[in-house]
mmCIF file of C-alpha atoms in Angstrom:
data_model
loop_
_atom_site.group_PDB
_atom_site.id
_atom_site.type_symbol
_atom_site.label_atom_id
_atom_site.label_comp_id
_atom_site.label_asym_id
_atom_site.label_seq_id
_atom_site.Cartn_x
_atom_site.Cartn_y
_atom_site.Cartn_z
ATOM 1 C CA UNK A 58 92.890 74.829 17.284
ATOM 2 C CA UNK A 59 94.814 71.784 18.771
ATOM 3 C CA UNK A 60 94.985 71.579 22.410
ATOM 4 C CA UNK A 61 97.304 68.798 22.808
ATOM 5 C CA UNK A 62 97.192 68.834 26.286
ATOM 6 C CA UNK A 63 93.995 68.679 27.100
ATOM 7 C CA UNK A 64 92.898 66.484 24.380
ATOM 8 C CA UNK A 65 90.380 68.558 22.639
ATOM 9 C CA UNK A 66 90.396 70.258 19.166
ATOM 10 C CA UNK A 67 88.216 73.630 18.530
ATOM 11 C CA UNK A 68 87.117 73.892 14.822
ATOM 12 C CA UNK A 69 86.091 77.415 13.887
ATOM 13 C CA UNK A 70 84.311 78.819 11.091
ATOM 14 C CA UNK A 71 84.420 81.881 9.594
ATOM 15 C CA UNK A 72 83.684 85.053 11.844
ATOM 16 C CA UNK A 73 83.968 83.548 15.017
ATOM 17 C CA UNK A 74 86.644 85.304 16.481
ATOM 18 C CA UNK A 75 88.587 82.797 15.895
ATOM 19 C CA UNK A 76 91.992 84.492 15.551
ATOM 20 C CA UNK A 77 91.492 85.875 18.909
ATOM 21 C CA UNK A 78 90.855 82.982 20.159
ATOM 22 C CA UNK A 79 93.552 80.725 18.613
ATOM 23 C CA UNK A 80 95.984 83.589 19.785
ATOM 24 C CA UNK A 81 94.039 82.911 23.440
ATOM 25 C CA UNK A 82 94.649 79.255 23.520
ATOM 26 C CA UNK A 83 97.989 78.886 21.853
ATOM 27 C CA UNK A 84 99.438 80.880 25.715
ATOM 28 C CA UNK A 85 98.171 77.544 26.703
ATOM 29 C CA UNK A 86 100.013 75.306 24.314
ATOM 30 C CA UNK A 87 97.398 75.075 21.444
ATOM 31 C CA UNK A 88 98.521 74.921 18.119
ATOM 32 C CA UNK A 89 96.385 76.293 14.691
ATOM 33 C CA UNK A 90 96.343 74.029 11.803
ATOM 34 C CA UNK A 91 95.715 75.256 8.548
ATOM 35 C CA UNK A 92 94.439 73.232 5.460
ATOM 36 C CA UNK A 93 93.869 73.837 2.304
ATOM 37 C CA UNK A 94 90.272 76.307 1.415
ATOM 38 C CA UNK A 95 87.092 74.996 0.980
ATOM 39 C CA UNK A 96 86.044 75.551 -2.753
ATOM 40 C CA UNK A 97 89.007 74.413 -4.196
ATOM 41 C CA UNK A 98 90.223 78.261 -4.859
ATOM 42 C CA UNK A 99 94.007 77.021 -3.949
ATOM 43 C CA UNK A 100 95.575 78.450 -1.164
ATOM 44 C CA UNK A 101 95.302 77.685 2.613
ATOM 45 C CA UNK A 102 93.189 78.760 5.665
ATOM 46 C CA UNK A 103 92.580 78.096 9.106
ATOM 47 C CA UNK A 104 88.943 77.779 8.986
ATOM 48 C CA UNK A 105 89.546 74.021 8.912
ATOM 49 C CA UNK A 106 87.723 70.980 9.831
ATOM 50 C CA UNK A 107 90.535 68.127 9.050
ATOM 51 C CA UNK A 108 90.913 65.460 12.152
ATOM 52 C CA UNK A 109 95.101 65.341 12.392
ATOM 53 C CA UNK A 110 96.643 61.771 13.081
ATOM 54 C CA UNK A 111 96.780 60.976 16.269
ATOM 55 C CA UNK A 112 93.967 63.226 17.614
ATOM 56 C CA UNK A 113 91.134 60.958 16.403
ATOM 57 C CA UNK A 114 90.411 60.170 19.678
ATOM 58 C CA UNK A 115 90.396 63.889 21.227
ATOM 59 C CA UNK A 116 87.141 65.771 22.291
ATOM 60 C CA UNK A 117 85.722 67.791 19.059
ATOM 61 C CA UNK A 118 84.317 71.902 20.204
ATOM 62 C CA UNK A 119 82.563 73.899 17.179
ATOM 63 C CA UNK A 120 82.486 77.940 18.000
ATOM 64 C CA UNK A 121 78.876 79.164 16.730
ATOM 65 C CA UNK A 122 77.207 82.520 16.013
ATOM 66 C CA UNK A 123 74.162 84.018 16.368
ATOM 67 C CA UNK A 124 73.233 83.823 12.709
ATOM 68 C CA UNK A 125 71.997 87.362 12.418
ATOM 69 C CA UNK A 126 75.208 88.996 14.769
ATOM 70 C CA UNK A 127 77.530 86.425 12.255
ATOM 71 C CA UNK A 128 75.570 88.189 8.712
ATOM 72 C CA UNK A 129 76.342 91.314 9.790
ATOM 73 C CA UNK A 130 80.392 90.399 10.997
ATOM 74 C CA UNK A 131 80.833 88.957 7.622
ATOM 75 C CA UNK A 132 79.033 92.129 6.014
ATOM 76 C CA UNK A 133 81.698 94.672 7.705
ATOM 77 C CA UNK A 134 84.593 91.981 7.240
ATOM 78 C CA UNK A 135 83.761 92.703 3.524
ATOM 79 C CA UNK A 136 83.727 96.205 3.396
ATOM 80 C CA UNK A 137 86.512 96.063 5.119
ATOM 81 C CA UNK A 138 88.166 93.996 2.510
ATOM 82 C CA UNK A 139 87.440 95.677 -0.337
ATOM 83 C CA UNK A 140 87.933 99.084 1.239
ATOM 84 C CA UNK A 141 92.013 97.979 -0.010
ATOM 85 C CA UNK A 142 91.357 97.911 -2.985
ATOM 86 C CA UNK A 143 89.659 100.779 -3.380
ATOM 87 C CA UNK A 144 85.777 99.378 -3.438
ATOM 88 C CA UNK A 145 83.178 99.851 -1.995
ATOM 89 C CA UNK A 146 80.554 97.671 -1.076
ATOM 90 C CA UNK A 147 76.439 97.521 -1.187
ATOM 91 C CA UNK A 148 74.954 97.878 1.889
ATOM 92 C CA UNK A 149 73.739 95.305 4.226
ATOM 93 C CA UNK A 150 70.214 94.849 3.199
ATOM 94 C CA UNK A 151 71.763 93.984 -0.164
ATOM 95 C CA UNK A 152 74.300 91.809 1.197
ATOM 96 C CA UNK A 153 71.687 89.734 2.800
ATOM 97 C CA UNK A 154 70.311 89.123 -0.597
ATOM 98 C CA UNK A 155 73.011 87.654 -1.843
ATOM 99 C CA UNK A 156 73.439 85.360 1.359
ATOM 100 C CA UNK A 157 69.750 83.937 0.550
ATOM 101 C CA UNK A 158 70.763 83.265 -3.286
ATOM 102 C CA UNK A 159 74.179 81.620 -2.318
ATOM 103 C CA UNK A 160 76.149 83.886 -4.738
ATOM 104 C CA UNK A 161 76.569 87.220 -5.833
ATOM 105 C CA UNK A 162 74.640 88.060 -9.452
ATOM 106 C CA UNK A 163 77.935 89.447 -11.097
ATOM 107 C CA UNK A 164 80.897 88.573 -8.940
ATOM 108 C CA UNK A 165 82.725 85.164 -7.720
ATOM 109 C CA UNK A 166 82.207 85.929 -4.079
ATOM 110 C CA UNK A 167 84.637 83.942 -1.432
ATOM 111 C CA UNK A 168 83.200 81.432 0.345
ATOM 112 C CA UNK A 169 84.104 82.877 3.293
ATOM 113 C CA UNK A 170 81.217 85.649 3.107
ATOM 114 C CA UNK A 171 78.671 83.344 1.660
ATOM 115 C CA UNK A 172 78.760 79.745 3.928
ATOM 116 C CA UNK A 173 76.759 79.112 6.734
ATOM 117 C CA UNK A 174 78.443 77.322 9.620
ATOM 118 C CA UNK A 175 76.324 74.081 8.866
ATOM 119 C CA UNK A 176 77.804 74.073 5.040
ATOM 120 C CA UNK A 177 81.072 74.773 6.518
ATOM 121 C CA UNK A 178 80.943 71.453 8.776
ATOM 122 C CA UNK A 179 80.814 69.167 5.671
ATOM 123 C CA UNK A 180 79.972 66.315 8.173
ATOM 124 C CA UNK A 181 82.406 66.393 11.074
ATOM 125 C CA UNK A 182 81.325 65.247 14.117
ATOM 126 C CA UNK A 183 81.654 67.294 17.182
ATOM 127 C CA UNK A 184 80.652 66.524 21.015
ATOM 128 C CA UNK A 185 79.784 70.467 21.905
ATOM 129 C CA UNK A 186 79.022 73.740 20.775
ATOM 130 C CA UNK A 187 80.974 76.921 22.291
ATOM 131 C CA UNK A 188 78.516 80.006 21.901
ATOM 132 C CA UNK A 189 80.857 83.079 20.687
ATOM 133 C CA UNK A 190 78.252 85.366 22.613
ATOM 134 C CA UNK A 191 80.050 83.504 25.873
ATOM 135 C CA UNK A 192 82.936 82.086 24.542
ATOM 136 C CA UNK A 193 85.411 82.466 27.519
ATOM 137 C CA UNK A 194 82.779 81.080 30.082
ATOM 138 C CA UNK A 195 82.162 78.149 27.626
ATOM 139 C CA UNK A 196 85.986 77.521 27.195
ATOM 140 C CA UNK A 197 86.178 77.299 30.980
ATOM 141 C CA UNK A 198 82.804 75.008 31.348
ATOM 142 C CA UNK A 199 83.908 72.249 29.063
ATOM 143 C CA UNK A 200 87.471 72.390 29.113
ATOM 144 C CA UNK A 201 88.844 73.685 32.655
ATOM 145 C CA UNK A 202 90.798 76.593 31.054
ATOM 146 C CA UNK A 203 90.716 80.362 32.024
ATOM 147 C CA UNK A 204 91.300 82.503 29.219
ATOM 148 C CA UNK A 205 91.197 85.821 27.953
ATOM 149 C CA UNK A 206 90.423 87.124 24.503
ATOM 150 C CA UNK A 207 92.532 89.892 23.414
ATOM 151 C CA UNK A 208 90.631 92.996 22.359
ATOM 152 C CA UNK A 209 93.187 94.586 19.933
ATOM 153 C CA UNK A 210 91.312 93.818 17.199
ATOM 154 C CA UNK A 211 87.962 94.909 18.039
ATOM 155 C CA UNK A 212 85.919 97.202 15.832
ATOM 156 C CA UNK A 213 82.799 99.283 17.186
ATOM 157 C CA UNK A 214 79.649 99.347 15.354
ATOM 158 C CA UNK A 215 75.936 99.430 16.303
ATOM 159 C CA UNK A 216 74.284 96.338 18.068
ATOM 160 C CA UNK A 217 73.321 93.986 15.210
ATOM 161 C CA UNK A 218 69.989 93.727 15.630
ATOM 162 C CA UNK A 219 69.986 97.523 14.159
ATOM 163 C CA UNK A 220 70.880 95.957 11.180
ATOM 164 C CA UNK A 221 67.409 94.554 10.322
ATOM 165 C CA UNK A 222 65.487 97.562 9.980
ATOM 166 C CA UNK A 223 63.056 95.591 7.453
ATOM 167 C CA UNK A 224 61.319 92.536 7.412
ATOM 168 C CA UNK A 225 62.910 90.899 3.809
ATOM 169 C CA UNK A 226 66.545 91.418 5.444
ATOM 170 C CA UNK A 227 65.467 89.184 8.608
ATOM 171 C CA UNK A 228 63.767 86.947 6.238
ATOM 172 C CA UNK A 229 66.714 86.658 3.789
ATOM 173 C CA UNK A 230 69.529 85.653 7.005
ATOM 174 C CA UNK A 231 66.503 83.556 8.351
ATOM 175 C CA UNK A 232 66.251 81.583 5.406
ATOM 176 C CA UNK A 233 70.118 81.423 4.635
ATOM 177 C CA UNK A 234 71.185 80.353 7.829
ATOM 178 C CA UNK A 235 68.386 77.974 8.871
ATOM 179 C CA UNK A 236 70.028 75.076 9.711
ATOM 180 C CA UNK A 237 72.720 77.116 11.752
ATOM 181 C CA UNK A 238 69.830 78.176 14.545
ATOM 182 C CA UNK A 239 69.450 74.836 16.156
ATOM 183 C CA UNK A 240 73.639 74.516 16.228
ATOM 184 C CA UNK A 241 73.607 76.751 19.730
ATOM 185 C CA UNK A 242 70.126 76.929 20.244
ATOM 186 C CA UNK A 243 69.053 80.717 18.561
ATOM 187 C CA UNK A 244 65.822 81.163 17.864
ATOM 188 C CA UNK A 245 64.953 82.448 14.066
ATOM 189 C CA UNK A 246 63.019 85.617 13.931
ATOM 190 C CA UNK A 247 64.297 86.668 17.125
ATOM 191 C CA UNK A 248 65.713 90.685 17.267
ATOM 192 C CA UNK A 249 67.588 90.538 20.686
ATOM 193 C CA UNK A 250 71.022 91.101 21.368
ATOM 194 C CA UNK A 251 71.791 88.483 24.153
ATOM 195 C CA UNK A 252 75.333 90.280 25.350
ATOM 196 C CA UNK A 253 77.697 93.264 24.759
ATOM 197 C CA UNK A 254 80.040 91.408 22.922
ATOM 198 C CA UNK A 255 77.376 91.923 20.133
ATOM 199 C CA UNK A 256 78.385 96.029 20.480
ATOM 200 C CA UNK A 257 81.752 95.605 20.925
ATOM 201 C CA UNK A 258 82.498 92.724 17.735
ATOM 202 C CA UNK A 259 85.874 91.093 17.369
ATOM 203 C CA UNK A 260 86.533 91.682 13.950
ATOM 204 C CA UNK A 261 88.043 88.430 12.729
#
């Protein structure tokens, strides 16, 4: 998300609202950039992390997740998914397996559902971290702009932390996403819900 204006550029990963909030920004001028996926798979997407010509200069935002809240987004984006094609999916507790192996045993699973935001980085450099738990406030804080996600797109579903009703699903996000913790300061092992944003989820 390009915010020529005020000389910043948001990157966002995967499940981040991101869509909501490119849709947010662009009423104030921003423009999305897509670039070409990840893993090669062809195709484009604008989970990007390309510096444009021009901008090298510009202020650098990365929106981050609770890791736990962001396992279980990606979880019901997948269902989801394959809900139009006519699949089903495992549940969550077996989806949280395949996060701590990096793949899933018999499929070729997107990216998308399987990268943690530190993997997704593939070394940019950014100055801050906007916490999706408080994104508007932190949009306003660092960058002097009042904003409002839309909530068309948001899908209800329990509080995530009633996701982890065992201790080898905590362990297997823990483990997965352990470098993503320190990103916007989450603490690993911890079962708390910080806002209502994590009732109310925007779905993409």
């Amino acid at each position: 998300i390009f915010l020529r204006d005020h000389r910043w550029l948001i990157y966002t990963p995967p499940h981040v609202a991101s869509k909501a909030l490119g849709c947010a920004c662009a009423e104030h001028g921003a423009i999305i950039h897509h670039e070409p996926c990840p893993d090669g798979s062809g195709g484009f997407d604008h989970h990007g992390v390309m510096v444009p010509n021009g901008f090298e200069h510009c202020q650098r935002a990365i929106v981050v997740r609770n890791p736990y809240d962001r396992a279980v987004g990606l979880w019901h984006h997948l269902v989801w998914w394959n809900s139009f094609s006519g699949f089903g999916c495992s549940d969550f507790a077996e989806y949280a397996r395949w996060l701590r192996a990096g793949a899933h045993p018999h499929v070729d699973l997107s990216w998308l559902y399987l990268w943690t935001i530190s993997r997704w980085l593939r070394g940019l450099k950014f100055h801050v971290a906007l916490r999706y738990e408080f994104l508007e406030d932190d949009v306003r804080h660092w960058m002097g702009i009042s904003l409002q996600l839309p909530r068309d797109s948001i899908a209800l579903r329990r509080p995530w932390p009633a996701y982890y009703s065992s201790q080898e699903t905590i362990d297997c996000v823990t483990e997965w996403s352990a470098e993503d913790f320190p990103l916007g300061c989450y603490e690993p092992g911890a079962m708390v819900a910080p806002s209502r944003r994590d009732a109310l989820s925007p779905y993409l």
